[in-house]
XYZ file of C-alpha atoms in Angstrom:
150
model
C 0.000 0.000 0.000
C 1.322 3.455 -0.790
C 2.106 5.698 2.161
C 1.351 9.431 2.170
C 3.784 11.773 3.907
C 3.408 15.526 4.413
C 6.136 17.664 2.915
C 8.154 20.244 4.785
C 6.065 23.242 3.664
C 2.514 21.896 3.798
C 1.654 23.538 7.126
C 3.105 26.855 5.926
C 0.944 26.598 2.797
C -2.163 25.827 4.849
C -1.428 28.718 7.208
C -1.099 31.067 4.227
C -4.414 29.817 2.845
C -6.055 30.315 6.253
C -4.789 33.902 6.344
C -5.774 34.773 2.764
C -8.948 32.717 2.224
C -10.063 31.702 5.693
C -9.575 28.957 8.222
C -12.427 26.879 6.790
C -10.586 26.291 3.504
C -7.362 25.377 5.308
C -9.191 22.984 7.633
C -11.053 21.342 4.733
C -7.794 20.870 2.817
C -6.147 19.381 5.893
C -9.085 16.993 6.405
C -9.045 16.051 2.711
C -5.356 15.117 2.889
C -5.899 13.123 6.093
C -8.761 11.194 4.478
C -6.711 10.637 1.338
C -3.814 9.266 3.385
C -6.098 6.728 5.033
C -7.725 5.382 1.865
C -5.718 2.714 0.078
C -7.876 2.777 -3.063
C -7.493 6.547 -3.404
C -3.721 6.391 -2.908
C -3.392 3.761 -5.629
C -5.169 6.141 -8.005
C -2.330 8.640 -7.509
C 0.319 6.187 -8.654
C -1.360 4.878 -11.790
C 0.503 5.696 -14.986
C -2.293 7.387 -16.833
C -2.477 11.040 -17.819
C -5.708 11.461 -15.862
C -6.919 9.457 -12.899
C -10.260 9.841 -11.169
C -11.331 8.365 -7.840
C -14.427 8.307 -7.992
C -15.673 11.440 -9.695
C -16.087 14.044 -8.285
C -14.032 13.269 -5.159
C -10.714 14.236 -6.777
C -8.631 13.808 -9.859
C -4.926 13.898 -10.427
C -2.599 14.522 -13.307
C 1.152 14.658 -13.827
C 2.654 18.109 -14.264
C 4.115 17.941 -17.758
C 6.790 20.656 -17.417
C 8.220 18.873 -14.361
C 7.892 15.402 -15.882
C 9.907 16.644 -18.870
C 12.799 17.141 -16.429
C 12.304 13.686 -14.896
C 10.285 14.724 -11.835
C 7.430 12.368 -10.997
C 5.298 15.204 -9.622
C 1.558 15.442 -10.049
C -1.269 17.587 -8.870
C -4.486 16.660 -7.128
C -7.589 18.699 -7.794
C -9.707 18.028 -4.711
C -13.473 17.780 -4.384
C -15.617 20.576 -5.855
C -15.763 22.590 -2.616
C -11.962 22.965 -2.839
C -11.672 23.093 -6.639
C -9.617 26.303 -6.655
C -6.760 24.522 -4.870
C -4.191 22.026 -6.063
C -2.062 19.686 -3.985
C 1.306 18.905 -5.539
C 2.771 15.508 -4.731
C 5.755 13.368 -5.608
C 5.610 9.636 -6.132
C 8.566 7.422 -5.263
C 7.856 4.306 -7.318
C 10.700 2.418 -5.687
C 8.988 2.388 -2.274
C 5.396 3.359 -3.187
C 5.726 6.497 -1.082
C 3.806 9.673 -1.875
C 4.961 13.039 -0.545
C 2.763 16.130 -0.528
C 4.973 19.011 -1.635
C 2.691 22.048 -1.795
C -0.866 23.269 -1.474
C -1.503 26.064 -3.945
C -4.289 28.208 -5.270
C -4.918 27.822 -8.993
C -4.992 30.977 -11.109
C -8.654 31.985 -11.611
C -9.840 31.957 -15.229
C -10.729 35.653 -15.094
C -7.327 36.777 -13.751
C -5.432 38.597 -16.509
C -2.335 39.447 -14.435
C -2.214 36.933 -11.575
C -0.316 37.622 -8.368
C 2.436 34.971 -8.501
C 2.872 35.167 -4.740
C -0.701 33.903 -4.390
C -1.475 31.846 -7.516
C 0.160 28.923 -9.283
C -0.283 27.793 -12.900
C 2.372 25.069 -13.361
C 5.141 27.358 -14.565
C 8.527 25.597 -14.426
C 10.259 28.708 -13.023
C 7.536 29.569 -10.472
C 8.836 29.619 -6.862
C 6.438 26.765 -5.986
C 7.841 24.581 -8.783
C 11.386 25.407 -7.684
C 10.507 24.565 -4.062
C 8.774 21.300 -5.054
C 11.716 20.170 -7.192
C 14.151 21.051 -4.403
C 12.204 19.031 -1.857
C 11.839 16.140 -4.337
C 15.623 16.009 -4.712
C 16.209 16.434 -0.954
C 13.894 13.505 -0.165
C 15.779 11.410 -2.690
C 12.870 10.422 -4.913
C 14.348 8.901 -8.078
C 13.791 10.729 -11.336
C 11.827 9.035 -14.081
C 12.013 8.904 -17.841
C 9.968 11.674 -19.421
C 8.673 9.290 -22.081
C 5.640 7.372 -20.896
């Protein structure tokens, strides 16, 4: 069974979300991750080698982040249940040990945002500070890189 481990910055991310968007969102995200970590079927969905995985709709879906995969990082994003749809949880998968590490909790850029605040929003840019942080933690944990061709 895969194991889910919180990354070094998850609590900082949740505290930022609580400050900006309210404690309810942060608490719901925390509860979602706790439930996810305790559900073997859901965790196995995160490690499947498909472009899109759904367990069961509309609980969450996940997808690999292509710009990071191109550099060999097995990092995906979880889009949680509809009540938390504006957030994404970035995670790394260590296929050697079936370990999953949550690396970041971010707020997705709203569709109507023409000039998003990069300190607040994330849109999978390779040079975004969140991507840089996630890649750094991935390497620090020692998760092996993968081939970009799948």
